[in-house]
Amino acid sequence: MGSVVGLDIGTYTIKAIELKKTGKTFRVVRAAMIPNEVGRVLPVDPSEREKLMALVKKLFAEFHFPTTNVRVGLPESMVSTKIVTMPPLSDAELASAVVWQAEQYIPIPAQNLQLEYQVLYRPDKKNVSEQMRVLLVGMMKQTLEQYSTMLLECGLELTGMETNMLGLYRAVGLERNLPTTLVVHFGASTTEMFVVHNGELAFVYAYPNGGTVLSRALERALGLDPSQAEAYKRTYGLDPSQLEGKVRGALQPVFTLFVTEMQKALQYFSGSHQGAQTKRILLSGGSSALPNGIPTIAESLPLEITLFSPFSTLTIEKGVEINPLDMSAYGVAGGLAMGSEA
């Protein structure tokens, strides 16, 4: 079978994974990431746009990724995502009903809205008391067109586009007997959270801050330049024994805000699902592997907390080298690539 590439363009790094599927097993052919020196996903400035395109081309050329059969992620900052409930409907009835639902929950004018939806749960017709659950994803048509055009101009053959969150959800879902789990994906500019409950995407939540605010806290507190702050964050993190605890001292007030958002997500989920309790937290993304990060979260959230790596459910081909510290950052790209019958 052919291969498929999952492409995750973030504001801090650009990541790609090439997978091949044999039977039910995905094999990692190559995985690579490079810095996003532009710091944007869809630049408005023409010179920045050209620079980002050059970076994407560089990633594919330097690491020999095929440019055919590429599935790309849509950052949550570009989309609006909502899970809604409604009475059980046929496919035809649902097609018209979601338009009305979108008007209530998606803050994009109908004439500018590109709307996609997915049925997460449809009860048996005999069970009239149960509601069906539907995932709505809305995006500005113009933004979608600009993003896809930019990637096509990079010489990529796009075979799929979906939100980063759905890509990560697919990767997480490969794990068997998954307990009720809160997945927290630390992006550079946003943090996406979702709950998997009874094997279903049950709750979505976004916090409009990411790893960049942690780095900026270090810049201000310790007088570092951006590259130094990023290095200090990754190397020393929240470890109180490093540099007399100065890095932890600068990071902790900001990091506490992220933990508070996790608490909110858990409370909202439990309140909307008859008191269901989350058993575990999975951390994903570039800032998920901060030294002493998991113990710091556990002080406020006494749950099982682990780093997520898509490679735990994949077979890595001989010769493919991936920095262990970077593994959790590949969740989105891996999940995107899994969405195609490569």
Short mmCIF file of C-alpha atoms in Angstrom, two decimals, residues 22-328:
data_model
loop_
_atom_site.label_atom_id
_atom_site.label_comp_id
_atom_site.label_asym_id
_atom_site.label_seq_id
_atom_site.Cartn_x
_atom_site.Cartn_y
_atom_site.Cartn_z
CA THR A 22 -0.03 -3.10 6.64
CA GLY A 23 -3.21 -4.86 7.69
CA LYS A 24 -4.24 -3.05 10.87
CA THR A 25 -0.73 -1.88 11.72
CA PHE A 26 0.66 1.56 10.92
CA ARG A 27 4.40 1.78 10.30
CA VAL A 28 6.36 5.02 10.74
CA VAL A 29 8.51 5.56 7.64
CA ARG A 30 9.81 8.97 8.69
CA ALA A 31 9.04 11.76 11.15
CA ALA A 32 10.57 15.22 11.32
CA MET A 33 10.01 18.72 12.62
CA ILE A 34 11.56 22.11 11.95
CA PRO A 35 11.09 25.50 13.65
CA ASN A 36 8.38 27.77 12.24
CA GLU A 37 10.47 30.90 11.98
CA VAL A 38 7.44 32.91 10.83
CA GLY A 39 5.49 32.19 14.01
CA ARG A 40 2.18 32.10 12.13
CA VAL A 41 0.07 29.41 10.52
CA LEU A 42 -1.60 31.54 7.86
CA PRO A 43 0.37 34.78 7.40
CA VAL A 44 -1.36 37.80 5.90
CA ASP A 45 1.87 39.54 4.92
CA PRO A 46 3.01 38.27 1.46
CA SER A 47 6.67 38.05 2.47
CA GLU A 48 5.81 36.00 5.57
CA ARG A 49 3.57 33.77 3.48
CA GLU A 50 6.43 33.11 1.07
CA LYS A 51 8.77 32.38 3.96
CA LEU A 52 6.34 29.88 5.51
CA MET A 53 5.85 28.18 2.14
CA ALA A 54 9.64 27.91 1.81
CA LEU A 55 9.80 26.24 5.24
CA VAL A 56 7.13 23.69 4.32
CA LYS A 57 8.93 22.92 1.05
CA LYS A 58 12.20 22.60 2.98
CA LEU A 59 10.68 20.08 5.41
CA PHE A 60 9.42 17.88 2.57
CA ALA A 61 12.58 18.14 0.49
CA GLU A 62 15.17 17.82 3.27
CA PHE A 63 13.55 14.78 4.88
CA HIS A 64 12.31 13.23 1.63
CA PHE A 65 8.60 13.20 2.41
CA PRO A 66 6.38 12.39 -0.58
CA THR A 67 4.25 15.34 -1.66
CA THR A 68 1.32 13.15 -2.69
CA ASN A 69 -1.40 11.98 -0.31
CA VAL A 70 -0.90 14.66 2.35
CA ARG A 71 -3.43 15.20 5.12
CA VAL A 72 -3.15 18.55 6.87
CA GLY A 73 -4.44 19.78 10.22
CA LEU A 74 -6.54 22.88 10.77
CA PRO A 75 -5.47 24.68 13.97
CA GLU A 76 -8.24 25.17 16.51
CA SER A 77 -7.63 28.93 16.29
CA MET A 78 -9.08 28.76 12.77
CA VAL A 79 -12.17 26.75 13.61
CA SER A 80 -15.12 26.66 15.99
CA THR A 81 -15.99 23.27 17.45
CA LYS A 82 -19.09 22.27 19.39
CA ILE A 83 -20.78 19.03 20.45
CA VAL A 84 -24.58 19.38 20.38
CA THR A 85 -27.44 17.09 21.34
CA MET A 86 -30.70 16.73 19.46
CA PRO A 87 -33.52 14.20 19.04
CA PRO A 88 -32.67 11.15 16.91
CA LEU A 89 -32.86 12.13 13.24
CA SER A 90 -32.31 10.44 9.90
CA ASP A 91 -29.33 11.52 7.79
CA ALA A 92 -31.60 13.65 5.60
CA GLU A 93 -33.25 15.34 8.58
CA LEU A 94 -29.87 15.91 10.23
CA ALA A 95 -28.44 17.61 7.14
CA SER A 96 -30.94 20.47 7.48
CA ALA A 97 -31.07 20.47 11.29
CA VAL A 98 -27.33 21.08 11.72
CA VAL A 99 -27.65 24.37 9.85
CA TRP A 100 -29.99 25.66 12.54
CA GLN A 101 -27.72 24.31 15.27
CA ALA A 102 -24.73 26.04 13.69
CA GLU A 103 -26.53 29.39 13.78
CA GLN A 104 -26.80 29.01 17.56
CA TYR A 105 -23.34 27.68 18.37
CA ILE A 106 -20.89 28.65 15.61
CA PRO A 107 -20.08 32.40 15.65
CA ILE A 108 -19.63 32.69 11.87
CA PRO A 109 -22.26 34.22 9.53
CA ALA A 110 -24.04 31.54 7.50
CA GLN A 111 -22.95 32.98 4.15
CA ASN A 112 -19.29 32.75 5.18
CA LEU A 113 -19.50 29.40 6.99
CA GLN A 114 -17.90 26.16 5.87
CA LEU A 115 -19.69 23.64 8.10
CA GLU A 116 -18.77 20.01 8.65
CA TYR A 117 -20.44 17.64 11.08
CA GLN A 118 -20.02 14.12 12.38
CA VAL A 119 -22.49 11.93 14.29
CA LEU A 120 -20.79 10.82 17.50
CA TYR A 121 -23.72 8.84 18.91
CA ARG A 122 -27.09 7.87 17.45
CA PRO A 123 -29.41 5.94 19.81
CA ASP A 124 -31.62 3.11 18.69
CA LYS A 125 -34.87 4.40 17.17
CA LYS A 126 -36.83 2.51 19.83
CA ASN A 127 -35.15 4.50 22.57
CA VAL A 128 -37.05 7.77 22.07
CA SER A 129 -35.85 9.30 25.34
CA GLU A 130 -32.18 9.39 24.31
CA GLN A 131 -30.57 12.21 22.39
CA MET A 132 -28.11 11.90 19.55
CA ARG A 133 -24.78 13.71 19.81
CA VAL A 134 -23.26 15.52 16.87
CA LEU A 135 -19.91 17.25 16.47
CA LEU A 136 -20.10 20.56 14.58
CA VAL A 137 -16.97 22.12 13.07
CA GLY A 138 -17.25 25.55 11.47
CA MET A 139 -14.70 27.63 9.61
CA MET A 140 -14.62 30.77 7.50
CA LYS A 141 -14.78 29.75 3.84
CA GLN A 142 -12.24 32.40 2.91
CA THR A 143 -9.75 31.20 5.55
CA LEU A 144 -10.10 27.58 4.40
CA GLU A 145 -9.55 28.61 0.79
CA GLN A 146 -6.47 30.70 1.64
CA TYR A 147 -4.96 27.90 3.71
CA SER A 148 -5.52 25.18 1.13
CA THR A 149 -4.27 27.45 -1.69
CA MET A 150 -1.05 28.18 0.20
CA LEU A 151 -0.38 24.46 0.68
CA LEU A 152 -1.23 23.61 -2.92
CA GLU A 153 1.28 26.27 -3.99
CA CYS A 154 3.86 24.39 -1.92
CA GLY A 155 3.39 21.52 -4.38
CA LEU A 156 1.43 19.32 -1.98
CA GLU A 157 -1.37 17.03 -3.11
CA LEU A 158 -3.92 17.41 -0.32
CA THR A 159 -6.17 14.40 0.24
CA GLY A 160 -7.69 15.50 3.53
CA MET A 161 -8.09 18.43 5.92
CA GLU A 162 -9.46 18.19 9.43
CA THR A 163 -9.01 19.88 12.77
CA ASN A 164 -5.93 19.13 14.83
CA MET A 165 -8.15 17.97 17.65
CA LEU A 166 -9.84 15.30 15.53
CA GLY A 167 -6.44 14.07 14.36
CA LEU A 168 -5.25 13.75 17.94
CA TYR A 169 -8.53 12.08 18.97
CA ARG A 170 -7.95 9.42 16.32
CA ALA A 171 -4.42 8.78 17.55
CA VAL A 172 -5.56 8.49 21.17
CA GLY A 173 -8.41 6.18 20.14
CA LEU A 174 -6.00 3.48 18.97
CA GLU A 175 -5.33 2.62 22.60
CA ARG A 176 -7.44 -0.32 23.74
CA ASN A 177 -9.77 -0.22 26.74
CA LEU A 178 -9.35 3.53 27.06
CA PRO A 179 -10.69 4.77 30.43
CA THR A 180 -12.47 8.13 30.62
CA THR A 181 -9.59 10.42 29.70
CA LEU A 182 -8.96 14.15 29.48
CA VAL A 183 -6.51 14.86 26.65
CA VAL A 184 -4.65 18.17 26.98
CA HIS A 185 -2.76 19.32 23.89
CA PHE A 186 -0.30 22.14 24.60
CA GLY A 187 0.16 24.05 21.37
CA ALA A 188 2.35 27.12 21.13
CA SER A 189 -0.57 29.56 21.00
CA THR A 190 -3.60 27.53 22.14
CA THR A 191 -4.32 24.58 24.42
CA GLU A 192 -7.01 22.18 23.25
CA MET A 193 -8.69 19.77 25.63
CA PHE A 194 -11.17 16.99 25.01
CA VAL A 195 -12.62 14.08 26.95
CA VAL A 196 -12.92 10.56 25.59
CA HIS A 197 -15.73 8.79 27.45
CA ASN A 198 -16.92 5.27 26.63
CA GLY A 199 -14.74 5.42 23.54
CA GLU A 200 -16.52 8.54 22.27
CA LEU A 201 -15.48 12.15 21.89
CA ALA A 202 -17.67 13.52 24.67
CA PHE A 203 -16.46 17.04 25.41
CA VAL A 204 -14.28 19.71 23.79
CA TYR A 205 -12.73 22.79 25.38
CA ALA A 206 -10.17 25.35 24.21
CA TYR A 207 -7.95 27.70 26.19
CA PRO A 208 -6.52 30.56 24.08
CA ASN A 209 -3.01 30.35 25.49
CA GLY A 210 -0.17 27.93 24.90
CA GLY A 211 3.50 27.31 25.48
CA THR A 212 4.47 30.72 24.16
CA VAL A 213 3.10 32.48 27.25
CA LEU A 214 5.35 30.30 29.41
CA SER A 215 8.38 31.30 27.38
CA ARG A 216 7.43 34.97 27.58
CA ALA A 217 7.14 34.71 31.35
CA LEU A 218 10.77 33.58 31.42
CA GLU A 219 11.83 36.38 29.09
CA ARG A 220 10.31 38.97 31.43
CA ALA A 221 11.38 37.45 34.73
CA LEU A 222 14.94 36.45 33.83
CA GLY A 223 15.76 38.90 31.05
CA LEU A 224 16.22 36.18 28.41
CA ASP A 225 15.87 36.43 24.66
CA PRO A 226 13.19 34.19 23.03
CA SER A 227 15.55 31.36 22.07
CA GLN A 228 17.13 31.31 25.56
CA ALA A 229 13.71 31.31 27.21
CA GLU A 230 12.59 28.35 25.11
CA ALA A 231 15.77 26.45 25.97
CA TYR A 232 15.43 27.18 29.69
CA LYS A 233 11.76 26.14 29.63
CA ARG A 234 12.50 22.79 27.97
CA THR A 235 15.65 22.07 30.02
CA TYR A 236 14.69 23.21 33.54
CA GLY A 237 10.90 23.52 33.41
CA LEU A 238 9.21 23.36 36.79
CA ASP A 239 12.03 21.56 38.55
CA PRO A 240 12.66 23.41 41.87
CA SER A 241 16.19 21.97 42.15
CA GLN A 242 17.41 23.68 38.97
CA LEU A 243 18.93 27.21 38.95
CA GLU A 244 17.82 27.77 42.54
CA GLY A 245 14.20 27.34 41.43
CA LYS A 246 14.26 30.60 39.47
CA VAL A 247 12.84 29.07 36.28
CA ARG A 248 10.11 27.30 38.21
CA GLY A 249 9.36 30.52 40.09
CA ALA A 250 8.84 32.39 36.82
CA LEU A 251 6.80 29.63 35.18
CA GLN A 252 4.58 28.47 38.03
CA PRO A 253 2.11 31.43 38.19
CA VAL A 254 1.40 31.07 34.47
CA PHE A 255 1.39 27.26 34.53
CA THR A 256 -1.13 27.38 37.37
CA LEU A 257 -3.57 29.04 34.95
CA PHE A 258 -3.32 26.03 32.64
CA VAL A 259 -4.03 23.69 35.55
CA THR A 260 -7.06 25.80 36.48
CA GLU A 261 -8.37 25.42 32.92
CA MET A 262 -7.94 21.64 33.20
CA GLN A 263 -9.98 21.71 36.41
CA LYS A 264 -12.70 23.69 34.63
CA ALA A 265 -12.78 21.21 31.76
CA LEU A 266 -13.15 18.29 34.17
CA GLN A 267 -15.96 20.06 36.05
CA TYR A 268 -17.81 21.01 32.86
CA PHE A 269 -17.56 17.46 31.54
CA SER A 270 -18.78 15.92 34.79
CA GLY A 271 -21.66 18.40 35.02
CA SER A 272 -22.84 17.64 31.49
CA HIS A 273 -22.47 13.85 31.79
CA GLN A 274 -24.40 13.02 34.97
CA GLY A 275 -21.40 13.20 37.26
CA ALA A 276 -19.11 10.97 35.18
CA GLN A 277 -15.58 11.01 36.55
CA THR A 278 -12.40 11.27 34.55
CA LYS A 279 -9.84 8.58 35.36
CA ARG A 280 -6.78 9.86 33.58
CA ILE A 281 -5.10 12.86 31.94
CA LEU A 282 -3.00 12.50 28.79
CA LEU A 283 -0.64 15.35 27.95
CA SER A 284 0.32 16.11 24.36
CA GLY A 285 2.15 18.84 22.46
CA GLY A 286 5.43 20.68 22.70
CA SER A 287 5.16 21.94 26.30
CA SER A 288 3.74 18.71 27.72
CA ALA A 289 7.15 17.29 28.63
CA LEU A 290 8.30 20.14 30.90
CA PRO A 291 10.56 18.80 33.66
CA ASN A 292 8.47 18.28 36.82
CA GLY A 293 5.33 19.28 34.90
CA ILE A 294 3.36 16.13 35.70
CA PRO A 295 4.04 16.26 39.49
CA THR A 296 3.05 19.95 39.46
CA ILE A 297 -0.30 19.15 37.81
CA ALA A 298 -0.82 16.21 40.17
CA GLU A 299 -0.64 18.56 43.18
CA SER A 300 -4.02 19.97 42.09
CA LEU A 301 -5.40 17.05 40.09
CA PRO A 302 -4.70 13.73 41.83
CA LEU A 303 -5.33 11.57 38.76
CA GLU A 304 -3.15 9.30 36.67
CA ILE A 305 -1.23 11.72 34.42
CA THR A 306 0.93 10.53 31.54
CA LEU A 307 2.57 11.85 28.40
CA PHE A 308 0.90 10.73 25.21
CA SER A 309 3.00 9.42 22.36
CA PRO A 310 1.43 8.25 19.10
CA PHE A 311 4.45 6.00 18.67
CA SER A 312 3.29 3.73 21.49
CA THR A 313 0.70 2.23 19.11
CA LEU A 314 2.82 2.39 15.94
CA THR A 315 5.65 0.31 14.53
CA ILE A 316 8.76 2.41 13.89
CA GLU A 317 10.79 1.30 10.89
CA LYS A 318 14.51 0.67 11.30
CA GLY A 319 16.58 3.82 10.89
CA VAL A 320 13.85 6.24 12.01
CA GLU A 321 15.20 8.29 14.90
CA ILE A 322 12.90 10.43 17.06
CA ASN A 323 14.02 12.46 20.07
CA PRO A 324 12.11 11.06 23.10
CA LEU A 325 11.41 14.63 24.26
CA ASP A 326 9.64 15.33 20.97
CA MET A 327 7.42 12.25 20.82
CA SER A 328 4.38 13.84 22.43
#
